[in-house]
Structure formats: structure tokens, C-alpha cells
Amino acid sequence: MQKLIIPILLCCSLVSCKQEKQQNKVVQPENEKYYTEVYRPQFHFSPEEKWMNDPNGLVYNDGIFHLFYQYYPEDIVWGPMHWGHAVSKDMVHWEHKPIALYPDEHGLIFSGSAVVDKNNTSCFAKNGESPLVAAYTYHLMEGEKAGKNDFQTQGIAYSLDNGESWTKYEGNPAIGNDGIKDFRDPKVFWHEASQKWIMALVAGDHAKFYQSEDLKEWEHISDFGKNHGAHGGVWECPDLFQLKVEGTDEEKWVLIISINPGAPNGGSGTQYFIGEFDGTKFTTDQTEAKWLDYGTDNYAGVTYNNTPNGERIFIGWMSNWDYARDTPTEKWRSAMTVPRNLSLQKVEEDYFLANYPLASVDELMSANLVENLEVASGETKSLQIPGVHQSKIQFRTASKDFRLTLKNAEGESVEIAMDSKSKSLLLDRMNSGKVEFQAEFGNKKHHAPLTPLKNELYEVSILLDWSSIEVFVDGGLVTLTDQIFPNQPFNELILENLDSTQAIQNVSVRKMESVWRSK
Ligand code: FRU
């Protein structure tokens, strides 16, 4: 495995911010072809090679953000799962690490989470360390093949050297299975009010909550969800956390649940519920699903434990089980979303979860391709832009009727439009390049309702990488994330302002630096 050099791991606290930023850059001098394959994301995380799905074990510890992930090291399609591993100082520049968890006699290593056991409640540490403890699902293939229902159990493992090496708990599986077919994806966190560990996991059509004092023995305390939200498919990858409602002192609990299939635009998607958690039960008066992202490529996302200032940082898998195995990359398959900050917003007496890229993503902005342009009401502007694979497009407007089209020399295009009549944002990738590899990929436009929008004059921010597009409207109150596979970079930007009174202001296009290569 090729290692990236990130010298900051040793940096002292006296270095200035500017120096830190410099040192954050990953220099890859030995191999100039590194991360240049066709469609290779330039500022998103993707494995060096082979198959990746869900983010796992998102935890910050001792200056390092860990990203573990579902990984099959032998092929570019899903197979026996391991936990791959990468680390970062800023969640934008990543250093690849060796595989952290391998399958064992209890099964393959499915999704899960990790915590810092600060007080050594687990007693895994013997010399005063604070162990990192991972909780994950064991999937026993033999059991599944034999037609049993109890082949998924929960295991734990610990690390005493900040994730460098892992030891499996000898009492595994820590939670057995009484015959629940889909029983997986434990998310563990420390519940401050009751001074105990809570685990959320999913069981087919609902979430289950457990409590523990030592991370080893778990007691089932409640269930949620049989009659709540979307049920078009199996529930997966739960997450539960508390957030302040932006601009107030009010606090709410948010439960995130991925579901496959059953997402609003097809296949896999992530719904959320806003309510209360009293240490035992999650309750909400919300019955209908709310969706974290209306694109088809943001799945199985969860948040970091133990962030430095309590920020709620989310990373999702940028793919969809409908076509994840068929996307046209050769060396590796799939990438993660950019890290996103989650916030809770109250809009007209209702609550919404916004997700918006972390500020560290903006530090990658470099050359100005378009600067401070205005598109008056009723006007259309067509701009030639240098064909770059990765850029950030941004503007502000009160117009709810516009169309933005990105085109390349092969006549391929992606369209993002807002329509006040249908009150929706849409993304059209039907003519975006390679789409024919799977029937669902390019067969329809993706729609998002505009209901949560808060500000009259709102911002549209678009992150374009070689094989993805992420659209954030009004600080991430409406989000759409889609994969795309254009055969050439886009070199024309057409912005049509279809509103008769409102201008589109401050249009800018900035190149984004690659995080995998020096300039
Ligand atoms: C979600 C998921 C999880 C499971 C993992 C297996 O994408 O199906 O429920 O743990 O992937 O790789």
C-alpha cells in the first residue's frame, strides 16, 4: 500500500496557521500518475484501489480524524468485508493506513462506529491509556447460506495506540442474535446526562437502543420506528445525537436512518427524525420521513464521535446500491461525500437538518475561473470556462426560477434548475456522459422540494469533482448529491435567470486543488 506523507502529525503547536495549512498539503512526489485515473475524485476520499462502501468508526482522537470504511481488498465489487482505514488532520487531506479489522471466526466485519473510552470503562487499557473502542456487526456467511436468521451479531475491538493496531474482544460477539435477519450497524456514543454508553442499531424495519456501562455488556432498552418514516426497504446505519437549534438554546435529538431501497429519487437514501431522547427512549411527533439529501448518491452516512468542539460532522458514501457495483471505474469503486457540518434549523415552526461542507473544503479553492458576475432577471449568460475536473460554483439570488447547465466538448451536460411553480430543485444527469452502465442511473431527473428554504436571498453552492456533483442550497437546507461520469471536463457554464424581477448575484467559479497531488 502506497503511503502518503503528512508531516503535520509531528508538528508543534507553535506553528502559525499559514504554516499549518502548507503542511496539510499532501505531497506525492514519487508517482506523478497517483490519483489521476479517469473519474478519480480529486478532493473526495476514495480508496487507493478496490471496493469501498459505508464510512465506519468515525471518531476524532488526539489530533486525528479517523475514517474507517467497508472495504473489500480483493475486487472492485462488494465481497467479504473488512474495515479499511485512513486518517486526517482536516478531513480533506487523508493518509491511507493498513486494513484495521479483518474477518474472523464470527464473520465478516460490517458497519459500525468507534468511541474514545476516556475513563477506560471497558478496562481494555492496563497502563492508563484511553482505548479507542470499535463496535461493528459480524456477518456470518455460513449462517446466511444455511438459511438461518441469526447470522448478524455485534462485536467489539479496541486499540491502545490511536487506531494503529486493533485487538478483538475475547467475549465476542458482545451482542448475540435471537433470530432477527437484519440486525446491524451499531452506533455507540456516550450519553452525558445518564453517564452511560448508548448503542443504536437497526433491526429490519426499526431501530433498537441498548445501554452499557463498560462497552462489553449491553442491555436492550427500547425500539423506535415501526410506524415512523419511510419503509420502502430495510433500515440501515443509524445515528443518534443532540443538536442545538441554530440561533436558540433549544436542544433536540436527531435520529438518522439510511434505507435501501425506498429513497425519494430511487434506491438508497438517508432519512432523519427530530425528537427527544431521555436516555432510554427516542420519541417524536414526526411521522413522515425527512430526507438528508435528495440526490441518489449519499448513503449510509454517519457522524463523528468526540469532535474537538462538539461539531456534528457527517460523511456519507457517495453511491447507491442500485448501481454501486456497475459504475465505470476500473481500479477502485466509489468515494465519500465531502465532510459536512450538520445543523438544526427551525423554519416556520418546523425543524430541518441542514448539511453543508466544512470550511476546510474551501481552503482548496484556487484559481478564479469566473468572478463576481451578475445575471440580471430574464438574462442568459454563457461562459467559457477552462475545462477543469474539479471546481466550486457559487452564487446568491432570490430568484426561484433559473437553470444552470454545465457542458463539455462532447455535448454532454448536467443541468441544475429551480422551479417556483413545482417548488422544486432538480438535477438532470441523463446526458452527463456514461450513464448506460445501469438502467436506473440516467433514466430520470432528481427532484428536491424547496419547502425548507429559510432565506429570501439564498446561496447556491456546487462542488464539482471528476465523478460527482454536490449541490447545497441555502446553507444546505436542500442538498442534492449525484455521481456523474462525463467523458470530458465541462468547459461551458450557461446560467439562465428565468425570474422577471430578481438578479443572480456574485457568480463565481473557482478551481479546487487536488488533495492527492502537489500542485
Ligand atoms: C449499508 C450496508 C450496511 C452493512 C454494510 C455491509 O450500505 O448494507 O447495513 O453493514 O453495508 O457492507
Coordinates of C-alpha atoms and ligand atoms in Angstrom, one line a residue:
M1 CA 0.0 0.0 0.0
Q2 CA 1.4 3.4 -1.1
K3 CA 1.7 5.8 1.8
L4 CA 1.1 9.5 1.7
I5 CA 3.4 11.8 3.5
I6 CA 1.6 14.0 6.0
P7 CA 4.4 15.7 8.0
I8 CA 2.0 17.6 10.3
L9 CA 1.5 14.6 12.6
L10 CA 4.7 15.8 14.3
C11 CA 4.1 19.5 14.1
C12 CA 4.3 21.5 17.3
S13 CA 1.6 23.9 18.5
L14 CA 3.8 27.0 17.9
V15 CA 3.5 26.9 14.1
S16 CA 1.4 29.6 12.6
C17 CA -1.9 28.9 10.8
K18 CA -0.4 29.6 7.5
Q19 CA 2.4 27.1 8.1
E20 CA -0.1 24.5 9.2
K21 CA -2.1 24.9 6.0
Q22 CA 1.1 24.4 4.0
Q23 CA 2.0 21.3 5.9
N24 CA -1.5 20.0 5.4
K25 CA -0.8 19.6 1.7
V26 CA -0.1 16.1 0.7
V27 CA 3.0 15.8 -1.4
Q28 CA 3.2 12.8 -3.7
P29 CA 6.5 13.2 -5.4
E30 CA 7.3 9.6 -6.4
N31 CA 4.5 8.9 -8.7
E32 CA 3.0 11.6 -10.8
K33 CA 0.2 9.4 -12.0
Y34 CA -1.1 8.9 -8.5
Y35 CA -4.9 9.5 -8.3
T36 CA -5.1 10.6 -12.0
E37 CA -7.1 7.6 -13.3
V38 CA -10.2 8.5 -15.3
Y39 CA -13.0 9.6 -13.0
R40 CA -10.7 9.7 -9.9
P41 CA -12.1 12.1 -7.4
Q42 CA -9.6 14.9 -6.7
F43 CA -10.8 16.3 -3.4
H44 CA -13.0 13.5 -2.1
F45 CA -11.8 10.4 -0.3
S46 CA -11.6 7.2 -2.4
P47 CA -9.5 4.1 -1.6
E48 CA -6.3 3.6 -3.5
E49 CA -7.8 0.6 -5.1
K50 CA -10.7 -1.9 -4.9
W51 CA -14.2 -1.8 -3.4
M52 CA -15.4 0.6 -0.7
N53 CA -18.8 1.3 0.8
D54 CA -20.1 2.8 4.1
P55 CA -18.0 5.1 6.3
N56 CA -17.4 3.4 9.6
G57 CA -15.9 4.2 13.0
L58 CA -15.8 8.0 12.5
V59 CA -14.0 9.2 15.6
Y60 CA -11.6 12.0 16.5
N61 CA -8.8 11.3 18.9
D62 CA -5.6 13.1 19.8
G63 CA -5.4 15.4 16.8
I64 CA -6.6 12.8 14.3
F65 CA -9.8 12.2 12.5
H66 CA -10.2 8.5 11.7
L67 CA -12.1 7.3 8.7
F68 CA -12.7 3.5 8.7
Y69 CA -14.8 2.2 5.8
Q70 CA -16.4 -1.0 4.5
Y71 CA -13.6 -2.5 2.3
Y72 CA -13.1 -5.5 0.1
P73 CA -9.4 -5.6 -0.8
E74 CA -9.6 -8.3 -3.5
D75 CA -12.0 -6.8 -6.1
I76 CA -13.9 -3.7 -7.2
V77 CA -17.3 -5.3 -6.3
W78 CA -18.6 -5.9 -2.8
G79 CA -17.1 -9.0 -1.1
P80 CA -16.1 -10.2 2.3
M81 CA -16.0 -7.0 4.3
H82 CA -13.0 -5.6 6.2
W83 CA -12.6 -2.2 7.8
G84 CA -10.3 -0.1 5.7
H85 CA -8.6 2.9 7.4
A86 CA -7.4 6.4 6.7
V87 CA -6.5 9.3 9.0
S88 CA -6.6 13.1 8.6
K89 CA -6.0 16.3 10.4
D90 CA -8.6 18.3 8.5
M91 CA -10.9 15.6 6.9
V92 CA -9.8 16.8 3.5
H93 CA -6.2 15.5 3.2
W94 CA -6.0 11.8 4.0
E95 CA -3.3 9.4 4.8
H96 CA -4.0 5.7 3.9
K97 CA -3.4 3.2 6.7
P98 CA -3.3 -0.6 6.7
I99 CA -6.6 -2.5 7.0
A100 CA -7.8 -2.2 10.6
L101 CA -10.2 -5.1 11.0
Y102 CA -10.2 -8.5 9.2
P103 CA -13.0 -11.1 9.2
D104 CA -12.7 -13.8 11.8
E105 CA -14.5 -16.9 13.0
H106 CA -17.6 -14.9 13.9
G107 CA -17.9 -13.5 10.4
L108 CA -17.2 -10.6 8.1
I109 CA -16.8 -7.1 9.6
F110 CA -19.9 -5.0 8.6
S111 CA -20.6 -1.3 9.5
G112 CA -20.2 0.2 12.9
S113 CA -18.8 3.0 15.0
A114 CA -15.9 3.9 17.3
V115 CA -15.6 5.8 20.6
V116 CA -12.8 7.1 22.8
D117 CA -13.2 5.4 26.1
K118 CA -11.8 8.3 28.1
N119 CA -12.3 6.8 31.5
N120 CA -11.4 3.3 30.5
T121 CA -14.8 2.0 31.4
S122 CA -14.0 -1.1 29.3
C123 CA -10.8 -1.8 31.3
F124 CA -9.2 -2.6 28.0
A125 CA -6.3 -0.3 28.9
K126 CA -3.8 -1.5 31.5
N127 CA -1.4 1.4 31.6
G128 CA -3.6 4.5 31.9
E129 CA -4.4 4.8 28.2
S130 CA -7.8 5.8 26.9
P131 CA -8.7 3.0 24.5
L132 CA -10.4 3.5 21.2
V133 CA -13.3 1.0 21.1
A134 CA -15.0 0.0 17.8
A135 CA -18.4 -1.6 17.7
Y136 CA -19.3 -3.4 14.5
T137 CA -21.5 -6.1 13.0
Y138 CA -20.3 -9.6 12.4
H139 CA -22.0 -11.2 9.4
L140 CA -21.6 -15.0 9.3
M141 CA -21.8 -16.1 5.7
E142 CA -22.2 -19.8 6.7
G143 CA -25.2 -18.9 8.7
E144 CA -26.8 -16.9 5.9
K145 CA -26.1 -19.6 3.4
A146 CA -27.7 -22.2 5.7
G147 CA -30.9 -20.1 5.6
K148 CA -30.7 -19.1 9.3
N149 CA -31.9 -15.7 10.6
D150 CA -29.3 -15.2 13.4
F151 CA -26.2 -14.6 11.3
Q152 CA -25.6 -11.0 12.3
T153 CA -24.2 -10.3 15.8
Q154 CA -22.3 -7.3 17.3
G155 CA -18.6 -7.4 18.0
I156 CA -16.2 -5.0 19.6
A157 CA -12.5 -4.4 19.3
Y158 CA -10.1 -2.0 20.9
S159 CA -6.9 -0.1 20.1
L160 CA -4.4 1.3 22.6
D161 CA -2.3 3.2 20.0
N162 CA -4.8 5.5 18.5
G163 CA -6.0 3.2 15.8
E164 CA -2.7 1.8 14.6
S165 CA -3.4 -1.7 15.8
W166 CA -6.6 -3.5 17.0
T167 CA -7.4 -6.4 19.3
K168 CA -10.8 -8.1 19.1
Y169 CA -12.7 -8.5 22.5
E170 CA -12.4 -12.1 23.6
G171 CA -16.0 -12.2 24.7
N172 CA -17.3 -11.5 21.1
P173 CA -19.9 -11.5 20.0
A174 CA -20.8 -8.9 22.6
I175 CA -24.5 -8.9 21.5
G176 CA -25.9 -12.2 20.1
N177 CA -28.9 -12.6 17.9
D178 CA -32.3 -14.2 18.8
G179 CA -33.3 -14.6 15.2
I180 CA -33.5 -11.1 13.6
K181 CA -32.5 -11.3 10.0
D182 CA -31.2 -7.7 9.5
F183 CA -29.6 -6.8 12.8
R184 CA -26.7 -4.4 12.3
D185 CA -24.7 -1.2 12.1
P186 CA -24.2 -0.3 15.8
K187 CA -23.6 3.4 16.5
V188 CA -22.3 3.9 20.1
F189 CA -22.0 7.3 21.9
W190 CA -21.5 8.5 25.5
H191 CA -24.8 9.8 27.0
E192 CA -23.6 12.5 29.3
A193 CA -26.9 13.0 31.2
S194 CA -27.1 9.4 32.3
Q195 CA -23.4 8.7 32.3
K196 CA -23.6 5.6 30.2
W197 CA -23.0 4.3 26.7
I198 CA -25.9 4.1 24.3
M199 CA -25.9 2.0 21.2
A200 CA -28.4 2.5 18.3
L201 CA -28.7 -0.3 15.8
V202 CA -31.2 -1.4 13.2
A203 CA -33.4 -4.5 13.0
G204 CA -35.1 -4.6 9.6
D205 CA -37.9 -2.1 9.9
H206 CA -36.9 -0.3 13.2
A207 CA -34.1 0.9 15.4
K208 CA -33.1 -0.7 18.7
F209 CA -31.4 1.1 21.6
Y210 CA -29.1 -0.6 24.1
Q211 CA -27.2 0.7 27.1
S212 CA -23.9 -0.3 28.7
E213 CA -21.6 0.8 31.5
D214 CA -18.5 -0.9 30.1
L215 CA -19.0 -1.3 26.3
K216 CA -19.0 -5.1 26.7
E217 CA -22.3 -5.9 28.3
W218 CA -25.3 -4.4 26.6
E219 CA -28.9 -4.2 27.7
H220 CA -31.8 -3.6 25.3
I221 CA -33.8 -0.6 26.4
S222 CA -36.2 0.4 23.6
D223 CA -37.3 0.3 20.0
F224 CA -38.3 3.0 17.6
G225 CA -39.7 3.3 14.1
K226 CA -42.1 0.6 13.0
N227 CA -44.7 3.2 12.4
H228 CA -42.5 6.2 11.5
G229 CA -40.9 7.4 8.3
A230 CA -40.2 5.5 5.1
H231 CA -40.3 1.7 4.9
G232 CA -39.7 1.0 1.3
G233 CA -36.6 -1.0 2.2
V234 CA -34.5 -2.2 5.1
W235 CA -33.3 0.3 7.7
E236 CA -29.5 0.6 7.9
C237 CA -26.7 2.7 9.6
P238 CA -28.5 4.6 12.4
D239 CA -27.0 7.6 14.2
L240 CA -28.4 9.4 17.2
F241 CA -27.2 12.8 18.5
Q242 CA -28.2 16.0 20.1
L243 CA -28.1 19.4 18.4
K244 CA -28.9 23.0 19.3
V245 CA -31.5 24.6 17.1
E246 CA -29.5 27.3 15.3
G247 CA -29.7 30.7 16.9
T248 CA -31.5 29.4 20.0
D249 CA -30.8 27.5 23.2
E250 CA -33.3 24.8 22.4
E251 CA -31.9 21.3 22.0
K252 CA -33.3 18.4 20.0
W253 CA -32.3 14.9 19.3
V254 CA -31.8 13.7 15.7
L255 CA -32.0 10.1 14.6
I256 CA -30.5 9.4 11.2
I257 CA -31.6 6.2 9.4
S258 CA -30.4 5.0 6.0
I259 CA -32.9 3.0 3.9
N260 CA -32.4 0.8 0.9
P261 CA -34.4 0.8 -1.3
G262 CA -37.1 3.5 -0.8
A263 CA -35.3 6.8 -1.2
P264 CA -37.2 9.7 -2.9
N265 CA -35.4 9.5 -6.2
G266 CA -34.8 5.8 -6.1
G267 CA -32.6 3.2 -4.4
S268 CA -30.6 4.1 -1.3
G269 CA -31.2 7.3 0.7
T270 CA -31.0 8.7 4.2
Q271 CA -34.0 9.9 6.3
Y272 CA -34.0 11.6 9.6
F273 CA -36.3 12.2 12.6
I274 CA -36.2 15.1 15.0
G275 CA -37.4 14.5 18.5
E276 CA -36.3 13.7 22.1
F277 CA -34.1 11.1 23.7
D278 CA -34.3 10.7 27.5
G279 CA -31.6 8.2 27.9
T280 CA -33.9 5.3 27.2
K281 CA -36.4 6.1 24.5
F282 CA -36.4 8.2 21.3
T283 CA -39.8 9.9 20.8
T284 CA -41.0 12.2 18.1
D285 CA -44.3 13.6 16.7
Q286 CA -42.8 13.4 13.2
T287 CA -44.4 10.5 11.3
E288 CA -43.3 11.2 7.7
A289 CA -39.7 10.9 6.6
K290 CA -37.5 13.9 6.1
W291 CA -34.5 13.4 3.8
L292 CA -31.0 14.5 4.4
D293 CA -30.1 14.6 0.8
Y294 CA -32.3 14.3 -2.3
G295 CA -29.5 13.1 -4.6
T296 CA -29.2 9.4 -5.3
D297 CA -25.6 9.2 -4.1
N298 CA -25.3 9.9 -0.4
Y299 CA -25.9 6.8 1.6
A300 CA -25.0 5.2 4.9
G301 CA -23.7 8.5 6.2
V302 CA -23.0 8.9 10.0
T303 CA -21.3 11.4 12.2
Y304 CA -18.0 11.7 14.1
N305 CA -17.8 11.0 17.8
N306 CA -15.7 13.2 20.1
T307 CA -15.1 16.1 17.8
P308 CA -12.8 18.9 19.3
N309 CA -15.6 21.5 19.7
G310 CA -18.6 19.2 19.7
E311 CA -19.3 19.9 16.0
R312 CA -21.5 17.3 14.3
I313 CA -19.6 16.2 11.2
F314 CA -21.1 13.9 8.7
I315 CA -19.6 11.8 5.9
G316 CA -21.7 9.7 3.5
W317 CA -20.9 7.0 0.9
M318 CA -21.3 8.6 -2.5
S319 CA -23.1 5.8 -4.2
N320 CA -26.3 3.8 -4.4
W321 CA -26.9 0.1 -4.1
D322 CA -28.9 0.3 -7.3
Y323 CA -25.7 0.7 -9.4
A324 CA -22.8 0.8 -7.0
R325 CA -21.3 -2.4 -8.4
D326 CA -21.6 -1.1 -12.0
T327 CA -20.1 2.4 -12.0
P328 CA -17.4 2.8 -14.8
T329 CA -14.2 3.0 -12.7
E330 CA -11.6 0.3 -13.0
K331 CA -9.0 0.5 -10.2
W332 CA -11.3 1.4 -7.3
R333 CA -15.0 1.8 -6.7
S334 CA -16.7 4.8 -5.1
A335 CA -15.9 7.8 -2.9
M336 CA -17.1 9.6 0.2
T337 CA -19.0 12.9 0.2
V338 CA -17.0 15.9 1.4
P339 CA -17.2 16.2 5.2
R340 CA -20.3 18.2 6.1
N341 CA -21.3 20.1 9.2
L342 CA -24.8 19.3 10.4
S343 CA -27.0 22.0 11.9
L344 CA -30.6 22.1 13.1
Q345 CA -32.7 24.9 11.6
K346 CA -36.2 26.0 12.6
V347 CA -38.2 27.2 9.5
E348 CA -41.8 28.3 10.1
E349 CA -42.4 26.1 13.2
D350 CA -40.8 23.0 11.6
Y351 CA -37.3 21.6 12.2
F352 CA -34.9 20.6 9.4
L353 CA -31.4 19.1 9.4
A354 CA -29.1 21.1 7.2
N355 CA -25.8 19.7 5.9
Y356 CA -23.1 21.9 4.5
P357 CA -19.4 21.4 3.6
L358 CA -16.8 22.0 6.3
A359 CA -14.8 25.2 6.0
S360 CA -11.6 23.1 5.3
V361 CA -13.1 22.2 1.9
D362 CA -13.0 25.9 0.9
E363 CA -9.2 26.0 1.6
L364 CA -8.8 24.0 -1.6
M365 CA -10.2 26.8 -3.7
S366 CA -7.6 28.3 -6.0
A367 CA -7.7 29.9 -9.4
N368 CA -10.6 32.2 -10.1
L369 CA -12.3 31.0 -13.3
V370 CA -15.3 33.4 -13.1
E371 CA -15.5 36.2 -10.6
N372 CA -18.4 38.2 -9.2
L373 CA -20.6 38.0 -12.2
E374 CA -24.2 39.1 -12.3
V375 CA -27.0 37.6 -14.4
A376 CA -29.9 40.1 -14.5
S377 CA -33.6 39.0 -14.4
G378 CA -34.6 37.4 -17.6
E379 CA -31.0 37.2 -18.8
T380 CA -28.9 34.3 -20.0
K381 CA -25.1 34.2 -19.8
S382 CA -22.9 31.6 -21.4
L383 CA -19.4 31.5 -20.1
Q384 CA -16.4 29.6 -21.5
I385 CA -14.5 28.1 -18.6
P386 CA -11.2 26.3 -18.7
G387 CA -12.0 22.6 -18.6
V388 CA -11.1 21.5 -15.1
H389 CA -12.3 18.4 -13.4
Q390 CA -12.9 19.9 -10.1
S391 CA -14.3 23.3 -9.2
K392 CA -16.7 25.2 -6.9
I393 CA -19.5 27.2 -8.4
Q394 CA -21.3 29.7 -6.1
F395 CA -23.9 32.5 -6.3
R396 CA -26.6 34.3 -4.4
T397 CA -30.1 35.0 -5.5
A398 CA -33.7 35.5 -4.6
S399 CA -34.7 34.0 -8.0
K400 CA -36.6 30.7 -7.7
D401 CA -36.5 30.2 -11.5
F402 CA -33.2 29.5 -13.0
R403 CA -31.3 26.9 -15.0
L404 CA -27.6 26.2 -14.7
T405 CA -26.1 24.0 -17.4
L406 CA -22.6 22.6 -17.5
K407 CA -21.5 21.4 -20.9
N408 CA -18.4 19.8 -22.4
A409 CA -16.8 19.4 -25.8
E410 CA -18.6 16.1 -26.4
G411 CA -22.0 17.8 -25.9
E412 CA -22.6 16.1 -22.6
S413 CA -24.3 18.2 -19.9
V414 CA -25.5 18.4 -16.3
E415 CA -28.4 20.6 -15.5
I416 CA -29.4 22.1 -12.2
A417 CA -32.7 24.0 -12.1
M418 CA -35.0 25.7 -9.7
D419 CA -38.7 25.9 -10.5
S420 CA -41.1 28.1 -8.4
K421 CA -44.2 26.5 -9.8
S422 CA -43.4 23.0 -8.7
K423 CA -41.4 24.4 -5.7
S424 CA -38.5 22.1 -6.5
L425 CA -34.8 21.9 -7.3
L426 CA -33.9 19.4 -9.9
L427 CA -30.7 17.8 -11.1
D428 CA -30.6 16.2 -14.6
R429 CA -27.7 13.9 -15.3
M430 CA -29.5 11.9 -18.1
N431 CA -27.0 13.3 -20.7
S432 CA -24.0 13.6 -18.4
G433 CA -21.6 11.2 -20.1
K434 CA -21.5 7.5 -19.2
V435 CA -25.0 6.6 -18.0
E436 CA -25.8 3.4 -19.8
F437 CA -23.9 1.0 -17.4
Q438 CA -27.2 0.5 -15.5
A439 CA -30.8 1.2 -16.3
E440 CA -31.7 3.4 -13.3
F441 CA -28.6 5.6 -13.4
G442 CA -29.6 8.0 -16.1
N443 CA -33.3 7.4 -16.6
K444 CA -34.9 10.4 -14.8
K445 CA -34.3 13.8 -13.2
H446 CA -33.8 14.0 -9.5
H447 CA -36.2 16.3 -7.6
A448 CA -35.9 18.0 -4.2
P449 CA -38.7 20.1 -2.6
L450 CA -37.9 23.7 -1.7
T451 CA -40.1 23.7 1.4
P452 CA -37.3 24.0 4.0
L453 CA -35.7 27.1 2.4
K454 CA -35.2 29.9 5.0
N455 CA -33.7 33.0 3.4
E456 CA -35.2 35.2 0.8
L457 CA -31.8 35.8 -0.7
Y458 CA -30.1 32.4 -0.5
E459 CA -26.9 30.9 -1.6
V460 CA -26.3 28.1 -4.1
S461 CA -23.0 26.3 -3.7
I462 CA -22.0 23.5 -6.1
L463 CA -19.0 21.2 -5.6
L464 CA -17.9 19.5 -8.8
D465 CA -15.4 16.7 -8.8
W466 CA -14.4 14.4 -11.7
S467 CA -17.2 12.0 -10.9
S468 CA -19.6 13.8 -8.6
I469 CA -21.7 16.9 -8.1
E470 CA -22.9 18.1 -4.7
V471 CA -25.5 20.9 -4.6
F472 CA -26.2 22.9 -1.4
V473 CA -29.0 25.5 -1.4
D474 CA -29.5 28.0 1.5
G475 CA -26.7 26.6 3.7
G476 CA -27.5 23.0 3.0
L477 CA -31.2 23.1 3.8
V478 CA -31.8 21.5 0.4
T479 CA -29.0 19.2 -0.7
L480 CA -28.5 17.0 -3.8
T481 CA -25.6 14.7 -4.3
D482 CA -25.1 12.7 -7.5
Q483 CA -22.4 10.8 -9.2
I484 CA -21.6 11.7 -12.9
F485 CA -19.2 10.2 -15.4
P486 CA -18.5 12.8 -18.1
N487 CA -16.1 11.9 -20.9
Q488 CA -14.5 15.4 -20.9
P489 CA -14.3 18.1 -18.3
F490 CA -17.0 20.7 -18.5
N491 CA -15.9 23.9 -20.3
E492 CA -19.1 25.9 -20.7
L493 CA -21.4 27.2 -18.0
I494 CA -24.8 28.6 -19.1
L495 CA -26.8 30.4 -16.5
E496 CA -30.4 31.3 -17.4
N497 CA -32.2 33.5 -15.0
L498 CA -35.9 32.9 -15.7
D499 CA -37.2 35.2 -12.9
S500 CA -38.6 38.5 -14.1
T501 CA -37.5 40.6 -11.1
Q502 CA -34.7 39.0 -9.2
A503 CA -31.0 39.0 -10.3
I504 CA -28.5 36.2 -9.8
Q505 CA -25.5 37.8 -8.0
N506 CA -21.9 37.2 -7.2
V507 CA -21.5 34.2 -9.5
S508 CA -18.1 32.7 -9.0
V509 CA -16.3 29.6 -10.3
R510 CA -13.1 28.6 -8.5
K511 CA -10.8 25.7 -9.4
M512 CA -10.3 23.3 -6.5
E513 CA -6.9 21.8 -5.7
S514 CA -6.4 18.1 -5.7
V515 CA -5.8 16.7 -2.2
W516 CA -3.9 13.8 -3.6
R517 CA -1.1 15.6 -5.5
S518 CA 1.1 18.6 -5.1
K519 CA 0.4 21.5 -7.5
Ligands
FRU1 C1 -25.1 -0.3 4.1 C2 -24.8 -1.7 4.5 C3 -24.8 -1.9 6.0 C4 -23.9 -3.1 6.2 C5 -22.9 -2.9 5.1 C6 -22.3 -4.1 4.5 O1 -24.7 0.1 2.9 O2 -25.7 -2.6 3.8 O3 -26.1 -2.2 6.5 O4 -23.4 -3.2 7.5 O5 -23.5 -2.1 4.1 O6 -21.2 -3.8 3.7

